[in-house]
Amino acid sequence: MIQIPAVDQAFLLLLIVFCLGTCLVRAFWELERVRARRITSPPRRHTTKRD
């Protein structure tokens, strides 16, 4: 197995954590945007035609 210096391991670990954290934040941000848009949009009513 290849030996990677501790400094490089720490850097790679921080890079992975940063990337995963960014993905999670963006996902939650998008979910919150969708939820906020759903709350602010007026409820859609089905209009019925009277004969």
A tleap script that builds the chain and sets N, CA, C and O, in Angstrom:
source leaprc.protein.ff14SB
mol = sequence {
  NMET ILE GLN ILE PRO ALA VAL ASP GLN ALA
  PHE LEU LEU LEU LEU ILE VAL PHE CYS LEU
  GLY THR CYS LEU VAL ARG ALA PHE TRP GLU
  LEU GLU ARG VAL ARG ALA ARG ARG ILE THR
  SER PRO PRO ARG ARG HIE THR THR LYS ARG
  CASP
}
set mol.1.N position { 0.836 -1.172 0.000 }
set mol.1.CA position { 0.000 0.000 0.000 }
set mol.1.C position { 0.889 1.248 0.000 }
set mol.1.O position { 1.968 1.243 0.592 }
set mol.2.N position { 0.446 2.286 -0.647 }
set mol.2.CA position { 1.218 3.522 -0.752 }
set mol.2.C position { 1.094 4.306 0.549 }
set mol.2.O position { -0.003 4.492 1.076 }
set mol.3.N position { 2.219 4.756 1.050 }
set mol.3.CA position { 2.214 5.581 2.262 }
set mol.3.C position { 2.087 7.049 1.878 }
set mol.3.O position { 2.907 7.571 1.123 }
set mol.4.N position { 1.059 7.716 2.400 }
set mol.4.CA position { 0.843 9.135 2.128 }
set mol.4.C position { 1.182 9.890 3.408 }
set mol.4.O position { 0.716 9.519 4.485 }
set mol.5.N position { 1.982 10.939 3.304 }
set mol.5.CA position { 2.332 11.708 4.505 }
set mol.5.C position { 1.094 12.239 5.230 }
set mol.5.O position { 0.056 12.468 4.609 }
set mol.6.N position { 1.207 12.431 6.535 }
set mol.6.CA position { 0.077 12.851 7.360 }
set mol.6.C position { -0.480 14.201 6.917 }
set mol.6.O position { -1.688 14.429 6.983 }
set mol.7.N position { 0.392 15.086 6.470 }
set mol.7.CA position { -0.066 16.404 6.026 }
set mol.7.C position { -0.954 16.259 4.802 }
set mol.7.O position { -1.994 16.910 4.701 }
set mol.8.N position { -0.545 15.406 3.872 }
set mol.8.CA position { -1.356 15.191 2.674 }
set mol.8.C position { -2.681 14.509 3.021 }
set mol.8.O position { -3.716 14.842 2.443 }
set mol.9.N position { -2.657 13.562 3.957 }
set mol.9.CA position { -3.892 12.903 4.377 }
set mol.9.C position { -4.854 13.913 4.995 }
set mol.9.O position { -6.052 13.897 4.710 }
set mol.10.N position { -4.328 14.780 5.833 }
set mol.10.CA position { -5.164 15.787 6.476 }
set mol.10.C position { -5.752 16.723 5.424 }
set mol.10.O position { -6.927 17.082 5.503 }
set mol.11.N position { -4.944 17.123 4.440 }
set mol.11.CA position { -5.427 18.007 3.387 }
set mol.11.C position { -6.533 17.332 2.575 }
set mol.11.O position { -7.557 17.950 2.289 }
set mol.12.N position { -6.330 16.073 2.207 }
set mol.12.CA position { -7.350 15.351 1.445 }
set mol.12.C position { -8.630 15.173 2.254 }
set mol.12.O position { -9.730 15.292 1.715 }
set mol.13.N position { -8.485 14.891 3.537 }
set mol.13.CA position { -9.665 14.740 4.387 }
set mol.13.C position { -10.441 16.047 4.470 }
set mol.13.O position { -11.667 16.046 4.366 }
set mol.14.N position { -9.742 17.158 4.654 }
set mol.14.CA position { -10.413 18.457 4.701 }
set mol.14.C position { -11.078 18.786 3.368 }
set mol.14.O position { -12.172 19.349 3.342 }
set mol.15.N position { -10.431 18.442 2.276 }
set mol.15.CA position { -11.004 18.684 0.961 }
set mol.15.C position { -12.295 17.884 0.767 }
set mol.15.O position { -13.287 18.410 0.262 }
set mol.16.N position { -12.277 16.625 1.165 }
set mol.16.CA position { -13.468 15.779 1.037 }
set mol.16.C position { -14.599 16.315 1.924 }
set mol.16.O position { -15.746 16.399 1.487 }
set mol.17.N position { -14.275 16.673 3.157 }
set mol.17.CA position { -15.283 17.197 4.074 }
set mol.17.C position { -15.866 18.498 3.525 }
set mol.17.O position { -17.075 18.717 3.600 }
set mol.18.N position { -15.016 19.356 2.978 }
set mol.18.CA position { -15.492 20.613 2.405 }
set mol.18.C position { -16.436 20.362 1.234 }
set mol.18.O position { -17.484 21.000 1.132 }
set mol.19.N position { -16.068 19.437 0.353 }
set mol.19.CA position { -16.920 19.141 -0.811 }
set mol.19.C position { -18.263 18.554 -0.386 }
set mol.19.O position { -19.309 18.966 -0.889 }
set mol.20.N position { -18.238 17.598 0.536 }
set mol.20.CA position { -19.489 17.004 1.002 }
set mol.20.C position { -20.347 18.025 1.737 }
set mol.20.O position { -21.567 18.045 1.574 }
set mol.21.N position { -19.720 18.865 2.539 }
set mol.21.CA position { -20.462 19.909 3.250 }
set mol.21.C position { -21.121 20.879 2.288 }
set mol.21.O position { -22.268 21.281 2.480 }
set mol.22.N position { -20.382 21.249 1.249 }
set mol.22.CA position { -20.937 22.158 0.246 }
set mol.22.C position { -22.142 21.526 -0.444 }
set mol.22.O position { -23.151 22.195 -0.667 }
set mol.23.N position { -22.043 20.261 -0.777 }
set mol.23.CA position { -23.163 19.575 -1.429 }
set mol.23.C position { -24.384 19.532 -0.512 }
set mol.23.O position { -25.506 19.766 -0.962 }
set mol.24.N position { -24.171 19.236 0.767 }
set mol.24.CA position { -25.289 19.184 1.705 }
set mol.24.C position { -25.931 20.553 1.878 }
set mol.24.O position { -27.157 20.661 1.906 }
set mol.25.N position { -25.123 21.594 1.993 }
set mol.25.CA position { -25.660 22.945 2.155 }
set mol.25.C position { -26.473 23.340 0.929 }
set mol.25.O position { -27.553 23.917 1.057 }
set mol.26.N position { -25.958 23.032 -0.254 }
set mol.26.CA position { -26.701 23.371 -1.478 }
set mol.26.C position { -28.009 22.598 -1.563 }
set mol.26.O position { -29.018 23.147 -2.006 }
set mol.27.N position { -28.013 21.336 -1.149 }
set mol.27.CA position { -29.237 20.538 -1.184 }
set mol.27.C position { -30.277 21.112 -0.224 }
set mol.27.O position { -31.444 21.257 -0.588 }
set mol.28.N position { -29.862 21.437 0.995 }
set mol.28.CA position { -30.809 21.999 1.953 }
set mol.28.C position { -31.279 23.378 1.515 }
set mol.28.O position { -32.435 23.746 1.725 }
set mol.29.N position { -30.383 24.133 0.909 }
set mol.29.CA position { -30.747 25.462 0.408 }
set mol.29.C position { -31.842 25.338 -0.659 }
set mol.29.O position { -32.814 26.094 -0.658 }
set mol.30.N position { -31.669 24.381 -1.557 }
set mol.30.CA position { -32.649 24.161 -2.626 }
set mol.30.C position { -33.994 23.709 -2.048 }
set mol.30.O position { -35.048 24.172 -2.483 }
set mol.31.N position { -33.951 22.806 -1.070 }
set mol.31.CA position { -35.195 22.362 -0.438 }
set mol.31.C position { -35.905 23.525 0.246 }
set mol.31.O position { -37.128 23.639 0.169 }
set mol.32.N position { -35.150 24.380 0.907 }
set mol.32.CA position { -35.745 25.527 1.582 }
set mol.32.C position { -36.348 26.499 0.571 }
set mol.32.O position { -37.406 27.076 0.823 }
set mol.33.N position { -35.686 26.683 -0.569 }
set mol.33.CA position { -36.214 27.551 -1.630 }
set mol.33.C position { -37.538 27.029 -2.147 }
set mol.33.O position { -38.485 27.792 -2.339 }
set mol.34.N position { -37.603 25.717 -2.372 }
set mol.34.CA position { -38.835 25.106 -2.876 }
set mol.34.C position { -39.942 25.248 -1.843 }
set mol.34.O position { -41.084 25.549 -2.190 }
set mol.35.N position { -39.605 25.030 -0.563 }
set mol.35.CA position { -40.611 25.142 0.488 }
set mol.35.C position { -41.110 26.579 0.606 }
set mol.35.O position { -42.311 26.806 0.750 }
set mol.36.N position { -40.214 27.536 0.549 }
set mol.36.CA position { -40.605 28.940 0.653 }
set mol.36.C position { -41.460 29.352 -0.539 }
set mol.36.O position { -42.430 30.094 -0.381 }
set mol.37.N position { -41.106 28.877 -1.730 }
set mol.37.CA position { -41.889 29.194 -2.925 }
set mol.37.C position { -43.288 28.603 -2.816 }
set mol.37.O position { -44.264 29.226 -3.233 }
set mol.38.N position { -43.386 27.401 -2.254 }
set mol.38.CA position { -44.687 26.750 -2.111 }
set mol.38.C position { -45.556 27.520 -1.111 }
set mol.38.O position { -46.768 27.629 -1.299 }
set mol.39.N position { -44.949 28.046 -0.062 }
set mol.39.CA position { -45.708 28.785 0.951 }
set mol.39.C position { -46.188 30.122 0.394 }
set mol.39.O position { -47.327 30.515 0.643 }
set mol.40.N position { -45.346 30.825 -0.353 }
set mol.40.CA position { -45.712 32.149 -0.841 }
set mol.40.C position { -46.663 32.110 -2.031 }
set mol.40.O position { -47.381 33.079 -2.277 }
set mol.41.N position { -46.676 31.013 -2.766 }
set mol.41.CA position { -47.572 30.956 -3.927 }
set mol.41.C position { -49.008 30.789 -3.450 }
set mol.41.O position { -49.266 30.059 -2.492 }
set mol.42.N position { -49.945 31.464 -4.117 }
set mol.42.CA position { -51.346 31.344 -3.704 }
set mol.42.C position { -51.857 29.939 -3.977 }
set mol.42.O position { -51.434 29.298 -4.939 }
set mol.43.N position { -52.760 29.458 -3.140 }
set mol.43.CA position { -53.290 28.102 -3.384 }
set mol.43.C position { -54.073 28.058 -4.687 }
set mol.43.O position { -54.837 28.968 -5.009 }
set mol.44.N position { -53.869 27.012 -5.401 }
set mol.44.CA position { -54.562 26.853 -6.687 }
set mol.44.C position { -55.909 26.218 -6.439 }
set mol.44.O position { -56.017 25.168 -5.806 }
set mol.45.N position { -56.930 26.870 -6.944 }
set mol.45.CA position { -58.286 26.326 -6.785 }
set mol.45.C position { -58.757 25.838 -8.146 }
set mol.45.O position { -58.548 26.477 -9.178 }
set mol.46.N position { -59.388 24.702 -8.103 }
set mol.46.CA position { -59.953 24.160 -9.337 }
set mol.46.C position { -61.298 24.846 -9.572 }
set mol.46.O position { -62.209 24.750 -8.750 }
set mol.47.N position { -61.403 25.516 -10.668 }
set mol.47.CA position { -62.682 26.190 -10.955 }
set mol.47.C position { -63.617 25.177 -11.597 }
set mol.47.O position { -63.237 24.422 -12.492 }
set mol.48.N position { -64.827 25.185 -11.120 }
set mol.48.CA position { -65.822 24.279 -11.682 }
set mol.48.C position { -66.791 25.100 -12.522 }
set mol.48.O position { -67.166 26.217 -12.163 }
set mol.49.N position { -67.173 24.532 -13.619 }
set mol.49.CA position { -68.072 25.225 -14.526 }
set mol.49.C position { -69.503 24.895 -14.140 }
set mol.49.O position { -69.875 23.726 -14.042 }
set mol.50.N position { -70.304 25.928 -13.922 }
set mol.50.CA position { -71.712 25.698 -13.587 }
set mol.50.C position { -72.530 25.730 -14.863 }
set mol.50.O position { -72.431 26.660 -15.664 }
set mol.51.N position { -73.331 24.707 -15.033 }
set mol.51.CA position { -74.194 24.640 -16.230 }
set mol.51.C position { -75.576 25.150 -15.918 }
set mol.51.O position { -76.439 25.171 -16.796 }
savepdb mol mol.pdb
quit
